[in-house]
Amino acid sequence: MRKKLKVLALFDAVRATTLDQDLSPELKTENWKTEAGVLAALNELGYPNEHLAIFDDLDLLRQKLQTFTPDVIFNLADQFRNNRAFDQHIVSFLAMTGIPFTGCGASGLTLCKHKGISKKILSYHRIHTPDFVIIPRGKRIARPKRLKFPILIKPLKEEASYGISQASFVETDEQFRERVEFIHEKTNNDVIAEEYIEGREFYVSILGNHRLQVFPIRELVFREVPPDEPKIATYKAKWDEEYRKRWGLQNVFAEGLDANLTRKIESVCKRIYKLLTIDGYARVDLRLTAANEIYFIEANPNPILAADEDFAESARKAGLSYPSLVDRIIQLGLKTVRD
Ligand SMILES: Nc1ncnc2c1ncn2[C@@H]1O[C@H](COP(=O)(O)OP(=O)(O)O)[C@@H](O)[C@H]1O
Ligand SMILES: [Mg+2]
């Protein structure tokens, strides 16, 4: 029988916590369903486990590691002092403790977070990426002539579609300037402006370190959005149930892809995963044009792991129950070399 691993589940919190904080009220909420799901899976797997949520005090974590001495840390902490840019620093700290942890390390998180650097690496390797320009805060706002409308204006280093709305889709220099200014001022982010790629939107879930398993492909469909309207996974499109209903937005398994195209998508996604030095598990977001060209949009290491989100849905379709998925992620974490 496999040794019963001691697992520390590590979460982030939006306010200060204590070592023995009772998190049961939070764990009953929608916002904490991933955390609750992972804890339930750990119990089902029979792993002795404890959990800790950190806000801005790494010393809590150090103390917990000393008293509980986990064999592995299940890392679900992706912000520090409410700052999502610090996820790579949290895993740097974990790596320095020498204790194995799940998911992606610092370099993969850093490369994927920067929507410009990731695209530069991939386009060097001839993977299709939208043409783009980066406009830092405080710099003159101008569209390079080579960049063709329509253009999508995004925060350079955000996720979960923060700062992305229908107004992010711009077709004139005036709209371009207005939206860039808005992102600079209101979200305090540098901007990446990308040529808009028209096409189907795919989410490809991958598990592994060296040998990679690609799960069945998911698609965001826009059933009620008129054909000539832009189709974008805006903040509302992701998180507002009313809005999703009104426009017929649904995350489903991609249909009608022939075997060749499926294989091509899988192989591009595996290359992307390796080129961006991802460990553990990730979801790669793509667009497929009418000419069947595959365009990289972004890679999400440590994607949302809730049972009803795309990653776990895809894994389930491939025959991995939620607890087995959690177990696979742990086994991979134990084997990941963090150098
Ligand atoms: N270049 C692009 N062309 C077409 N659609 C895009 C492009 N970039 C982003 N999108 C749309 O915006 C969504 C969010 O963009 P993304 O870069 O994934 O940001 P986030 O990290 O916030 O999820 C994508 O899922 C896609 O629907
Ligand atoms: Mg995305």
Coordinates of C-alpha atoms and ligand atoms in Angstrom, one line a residue:
M1 CA 0.0 0.0 0.0
R2 CA 1.1 3.5 -0.8
K3 CA 2.4 5.5 2.2
K4 CA -0.3 7.8 3.5
L5 CA 1.1 11.2 2.6
K6 CA 0.6 14.1 4.9
V7 CA -0.7 16.9 2.8
L8 CA -0.8 20.6 3.7
A9 CA -3.5 22.4 1.6
L10 CA -2.3 26.0 1.2
F11 CA -4.9 28.7 0.4
D12 CA -4.8 32.5 0.2
A13 CA -7.0 34.8 2.2
V14 CA -8.2 38.3 1.7
R15 CA -7.5 39.4 5.2
A16 CA -5.1 38.5 8.0
T17 CA -5.4 34.9 9.4
T18 CA -4.1 32.9 12.3
L19 CA -2.5 29.4 12.5
D20 CA -5.6 27.8 13.9
Q21 CA -8.2 29.9 12.0
D22 CA -11.5 28.2 11.6
L23 CA -12.2 28.5 7.8
S24 CA -15.4 26.5 7.8
P25 CA -17.6 29.6 7.1
E26 CA -15.5 30.5 4.1
L27 CA -15.3 26.9 2.9
K28 CA -19.1 26.9 2.6
T29 CA -19.1 29.8 0.1
E30 CA -19.0 29.7 -3.7
N31 CA -15.6 31.6 -3.7
W32 CA -14.0 28.7 -1.8
K33 CA -15.5 25.8 -3.7
T34 CA -12.1 24.8 -5.1
E35 CA -10.6 24.7 -1.6
A36 CA -13.5 22.8 -0.2
G37 CA -13.4 20.4 -3.1
V38 CA -9.7 19.7 -2.7
L39 CA -10.1 19.1 1.1
A40 CA -13.0 16.7 0.5
A41 CA -10.9 14.9 -2.1
L42 CA -7.9 14.6 0.3
N43 CA -10.2 13.1 2.9
E44 CA -11.7 10.7 0.4
L45 CA -8.1 9.7 -0.6
G46 CA -7.4 9.0 3.1
Y47 CA -4.5 11.5 3.2
P48 CA -3.9 13.0 6.6
N49 CA -4.3 16.7 5.9
E50 CA -4.3 20.1 7.4
H51 CA -4.9 23.5 5.8
L52 CA -3.7 27.0 6.2
A53 CA -4.8 30.3 4.5
I54 CA -2.2 33.0 4.3
F55 CA -2.8 36.7 3.7
D56 CA 0.6 38.5 4.1
D57 CA 2.4 36.5 6.7
L58 CA 4.9 33.9 5.5
D59 CA 5.9 33.2 9.0
L60 CA 2.6 31.4 9.6
L61 CA 3.5 29.1 6.8
R62 CA 7.0 28.5 8.2
Q63 CA 5.4 27.6 11.6
K64 CA 2.9 25.3 10.1
L65 CA 5.6 23.5 8.1
Q66 CA 7.5 23.0 11.4
T67 CA 4.6 21.7 13.4
F68 CA 2.7 19.6 10.8
T69 CA 5.8 18.5 8.7
P70 CA 3.8 17.8 5.5
D71 CA 5.2 15.5 2.8
V72 CA 3.7 17.7 0.2
I73 CA 2.0 21.0 -0.1
F74 CA -1.2 21.3 -2.2
N75 CA -0.8 24.8 -3.5
L76 CA -3.9 26.8 -4.0
A77 CA -2.4 30.2 -2.9
D78 CA -2.2 32.5 -5.9
Q79 CA -2.2 35.9 -4.3
F80 CA -0.4 37.6 -1.4
R81 CA -1.7 40.7 0.3
N82 CA -4.5 40.7 -2.3
N83 CA -1.9 41.0 -5.0
R84 CA -2.3 38.4 -7.8
A85 CA 1.1 39.4 -9.2
F86 CA 2.8 37.6 -6.3
D87 CA 1.9 34.0 -7.1
Q88 CA 5.3 33.3 -8.5
H89 CA 6.9 34.6 -5.3
I90 CA 4.8 32.3 -3.1
V91 CA 6.0 29.3 -5.1
S92 CA 9.6 30.6 -4.9
F93 CA 9.3 30.5 -1.2
L94 CA 7.8 27.0 -1.3
A95 CA 10.7 25.8 -3.6
M96 CA 13.2 27.2 -1.1
T97 CA 11.7 25.1 1.8
G98 CA 12.6 22.0 -0.1
I99 CA 9.2 20.5 0.5
P100 CA 7.5 19.2 -2.6
F101 CA 4.4 21.2 -3.7
T102 CA 1.8 20.8 -6.5
G103 CA 1.5 22.7 -9.7
C104 CA 3.7 25.2 -11.5
G105 CA 7.0 26.7 -10.3
A106 CA 8.1 30.3 -10.5
S107 CA 9.5 30.4 -14.0
G108 CA 6.3 28.9 -15.6
L109 CA 4.1 31.2 -13.7
T110 CA 6.2 34.2 -14.6
L111 CA 6.4 33.5 -18.3
C112 CA 2.7 32.8 -18.6
K113 CA 1.6 35.8 -16.5
H114 CA 3.4 38.2 -18.9
K115 CA 1.2 38.1 -22.0
G116 CA 4.0 39.6 -24.1
I117 CA 6.9 37.4 -23.1
S118 CA 5.0 34.2 -23.5
K119 CA 4.0 35.2 -27.1
K120 CA 7.6 36.2 -28.0
I121 CA 8.8 32.8 -26.9
L122 CA 6.1 31.0 -28.8
S123 CA 6.4 33.1 -32.0
Y124 CA 10.1 32.4 -32.0
H125 CA 9.1 28.7 -32.2
R126 CA 6.7 29.5 -35.0
I127 CA 3.5 29.0 -33.0
H128 CA 0.9 31.4 -34.3
T129 CA 0.3 34.2 -31.9
P130 CA -1.6 37.5 -32.4
D131 CA 0.6 40.4 -33.4
F132 CA 0.8 42.8 -30.4
V133 CA 2.3 45.9 -28.9
I134 CA 3.0 46.6 -25.2
I135 CA 2.1 50.1 -23.9
P136 CA 3.6 50.7 -20.4
R137 CA 2.0 53.2 -18.1
G138 CA 3.5 56.7 -18.6
K139 CA 4.4 56.0 -22.2
R140 CA 3.0 57.8 -25.2
I141 CA -0.1 55.9 -26.5
A142 CA 0.2 55.2 -30.2
R143 CA -0.8 52.3 -32.4
P144 CA 2.1 51.0 -34.6
K145 CA 0.9 51.1 -38.2
R146 CA 1.6 47.4 -38.6
L147 CA -1.0 46.5 -36.0
K148 CA -4.3 46.1 -37.8
F149 CA -7.8 46.7 -36.5
P150 CA -9.8 45.2 -34.9
I151 CA -7.6 45.2 -31.8
L152 CA -8.2 43.9 -28.3
I153 CA -6.8 46.0 -25.4
K154 CA -5.9 43.9 -22.3
P155 CA -4.1 44.4 -19.1
L156 CA -0.6 43.0 -19.6
K157 CA -0.5 40.7 -16.5
E158 CA -4.0 40.0 -15.4
E159 CA -6.2 36.9 -15.4
A160 CA -9.8 35.9 -15.0
S161 CA -10.6 38.6 -17.7
Y162 CA -10.1 41.4 -15.2
G163 CA -10.3 44.6 -17.3
I164 CA -11.8 42.9 -20.4
S165 CA -15.2 44.1 -21.6
Q166 CA -16.8 44.7 -25.0
A167 CA -15.1 48.1 -24.9
S168 CA -11.8 46.3 -25.1
F169 CA -12.5 45.5 -28.7
V170 CA -11.5 48.6 -30.6
E171 CA -11.8 49.6 -34.3
T172 CA -10.5 53.2 -34.4
D173 CA -7.4 55.0 -33.1
E174 CA -9.7 57.1 -30.8
Q175 CA -11.2 54.0 -29.2
F176 CA -7.7 52.6 -29.0
R177 CA -6.4 55.5 -27.0
E178 CA -9.4 55.7 -24.7
R179 CA -9.3 52.1 -23.7
V180 CA -5.5 52.1 -23.2
E181 CA -5.9 55.2 -20.9
F182 CA -8.7 53.5 -19.1
I183 CA -6.6 50.3 -18.4
H184 CA -3.6 52.4 -17.3
E185 CA -5.6 54.6 -15.0
K186 CA -8.4 52.4 -13.6
T187 CA -6.6 49.0 -13.3
N188 CA -3.1 50.3 -12.8
N189 CA -1.7 47.9 -15.3
D190 CA 0.5 48.1 -18.4
V191 CA -1.4 47.3 -21.6
I192 CA -1.0 44.7 -24.3
A193 CA -2.9 45.5 -27.5
E194 CA -3.4 42.4 -29.7
E195 CA -4.8 41.9 -33.1
Y196 CA -8.2 40.3 -32.7
I197 CA -8.3 36.7 -33.9
E198 CA -11.7 35.7 -35.1
G199 CA -12.6 32.1 -34.5
R200 CA -13.8 29.4 -32.1
E201 CA -12.4 29.6 -28.6
F202 CA -10.9 26.4 -27.1
Y203 CA -9.6 25.5 -23.7
V204 CA -7.1 22.6 -23.6
S205 CA -6.4 21.0 -20.3
I206 CA -3.0 19.3 -19.8
L207 CA -1.6 17.2 -16.9
G208 CA 2.0 16.2 -16.5
N209 CA 5.7 17.2 -16.2
H210 CA 7.5 15.3 -18.9
R211 CA 4.9 12.9 -20.3
L212 CA 1.9 15.1 -20.9
Q213 CA -1.7 14.0 -21.0
V214 CA -4.1 16.2 -23.0
F215 CA -7.8 16.0 -21.9
P216 CA -10.8 16.4 -24.2
I217 CA -11.0 19.9 -25.6
R218 CA -13.5 22.4 -24.2
E219 CA -15.1 25.3 -26.1
L220 CA -16.8 28.5 -25.1
V221 CA -19.8 28.9 -27.4
F222 CA -21.6 32.1 -27.9
R223 CA -25.0 30.8 -29.1
E224 CA -27.0 34.0 -29.0
V225 CA -24.3 36.5 -30.0
P226 CA -25.0 37.7 -33.6
P227 CA -22.5 36.4 -36.2
D228 CA -20.9 39.8 -37.0
E229 CA -20.4 40.7 -33.3
P230 CA -17.1 40.2 -31.5
K231 CA -17.0 37.1 -29.4
I232 CA -14.9 37.6 -26.3
A233 CA -14.7 35.9 -22.9
T234 CA -15.1 39.2 -21.1
Y235 CA -15.3 39.4 -17.3
K236 CA -19.1 39.3 -17.5
A237 CA -19.0 36.4 -20.0
K238 CA -17.1 34.4 -17.4
W239 CA -18.6 35.4 -14.1
D240 CA -22.1 36.8 -14.6
E241 CA -24.7 34.0 -14.9
E242 CA -27.5 36.3 -16.0
Y243 CA -25.3 37.7 -18.8
R244 CA -24.2 34.2 -19.8
K245 CA -27.9 33.2 -20.1
R246 CA -28.8 36.2 -22.1
W247 CA -26.1 35.7 -24.8
G248 CA -26.2 31.9 -24.7
L249 CA -22.7 31.5 -23.5
Q250 CA -21.8 27.9 -22.5
N251 CA -18.7 26.0 -21.8
V252 CA -19.1 22.6 -23.6
F253 CA -16.9 19.9 -25.1
A254 CA -15.8 21.0 -28.6
E255 CA -17.6 19.2 -31.3
G256 CA -16.9 18.5 -35.0
L257 CA -13.1 18.5 -34.8
D258 CA -11.7 15.7 -37.0
A259 CA -9.0 13.4 -35.6
N260 CA -6.2 15.1 -37.5
L261 CA -7.1 18.6 -36.3
T262 CA -7.5 17.3 -32.7
R263 CA -4.1 15.7 -32.8
K264 CA -2.6 18.9 -34.2
I265 CA -4.2 21.0 -31.4
E266 CA -3.0 18.5 -28.8
S267 CA 0.6 18.6 -30.2
V268 CA 0.7 22.4 -30.4
C269 CA -0.6 22.6 -26.8
K270 CA 2.1 20.2 -25.5
R271 CA 4.8 22.2 -27.2
I272 CA 3.4 25.4 -25.7
Y273 CA 3.4 23.8 -22.2
K274 CA 7.0 22.7 -22.5
L275 CA 8.2 26.0 -24.1
L276 CA 6.7 28.0 -21.3
T277 CA 8.2 25.7 -18.7
I278 CA 4.9 24.7 -17.1
D279 CA 4.9 22.0 -14.4
G280 CA 1.9 20.0 -13.0
Y281 CA -1.2 21.1 -14.8
A282 CA -2.4 23.9 -17.0
R283 CA -5.1 25.1 -19.4
V284 CA -4.1 26.5 -22.7
D285 CA -6.5 28.9 -24.4
L286 CA -6.6 29.0 -28.2
R287 CA -8.5 30.4 -31.1
L288 CA -9.2 28.3 -34.2
T289 CA -9.8 30.4 -37.3
A290 CA -12.1 29.6 -40.2
A291 CA -9.0 28.4 -42.1
N292 CA -8.2 26.0 -39.2
E293 CA -5.2 28.0 -38.0
I294 CA -4.5 27.5 -34.4
Y295 CA -3.7 30.7 -32.5
F296 CA -2.3 30.9 -29.0
I297 CA -4.2 33.3 -26.7
E298 CA -2.7 32.4 -23.3
A299 CA -1.6 29.6 -21.0
N300 CA -2.9 29.3 -17.5
P301 CA -0.7 27.2 -15.2
N302 CA -2.5 26.2 -12.0
P303 CA -5.9 26.8 -13.6
I304 CA -9.1 27.0 -11.5
L305 CA -9.5 23.5 -10.1
A306 CA -13.2 23.6 -9.0
A307 CA -15.0 20.4 -10.0
D308 CA -17.4 22.3 -12.3
E309 CA -14.7 24.3 -14.2
D310 CA -13.2 23.3 -17.5
F311 CA -10.0 21.6 -16.2
A312 CA -11.8 19.1 -13.9
E313 CA -14.6 18.6 -16.5
S314 CA -12.1 17.7 -19.1
A315 CA -10.3 15.3 -16.7
R316 CA -13.6 13.7 -15.8
K317 CA -14.4 13.1 -19.5
A318 CA -11.0 11.4 -19.8
G319 CA -12.0 9.1 -16.9
L320 CA -10.4 10.8 -14.0
S321 CA -12.7 11.3 -11.0
Y322 CA -12.1 14.5 -9.0
P323 CA -10.2 12.6 -6.2
S324 CA -8.1 10.8 -8.8
L325 CA -7.3 14.1 -10.4
V326 CA -6.3 15.6 -7.1
D327 CA -4.1 12.5 -6.5
R328 CA -2.4 12.7 -9.9
I329 CA -1.6 16.4 -9.2
I330 CA -0.1 15.4 -5.8
Q331 CA 2.0 12.5 -7.3
L332 CA 3.3 14.9 -10.0
G333 CA 4.1 17.5 -7.3
L334 CA 6.2 14.9 -5.5
K335 CA 8.2 14.2 -8.6
T336 CA 8.8 17.8 -9.9
V337 CA 12.4 18.9 -9.9
R338 CA 12.6 22.5 -8.6
D339 CA 16.0 23.7 -9.5
Ligands
LIG1 N1 -6.0 38.3 -29.6 C1 -7.2 38.0 -29.3 N2 -8.1 37.7 -30.2 C2 -9.4 37.3 -29.9 N3 -9.9 37.2 -28.7 C3 -9.0 37.4 -27.7 C4 -7.7 37.8 -27.9 N4 -7.1 38.0 -26.7 C5 -8.0 37.7 -25.8 N5 -9.2 37.4 -26.3 C6 -10.5 37.1 -25.7 O1 -10.4 37.6 -24.4 C7 -10.4 36.5 -23.4 C8 -9.6 36.9 -22.2 O2 -8.2 37.1 -22.7 P1 -7.0 36.5 -21.9 O3 -5.8 36.9 -22.6 O4 -7.2 35.0 -21.8 O5 -7.1 37.2 -20.5 P2 -7.3 36.5 -19.0 O6 -5.9 36.2 -18.6 O7 -7.8 37.6 -18.2 O8 -8.2 35.3 -19.2 C9 -10.0 35.3 -24.2 O9 -10.5 34.2 -23.6 C10 -10.7 35.6 -25.5 O10 -12.1 35.3 -25.5
MG2 MG -7.8 33.6 -20.3

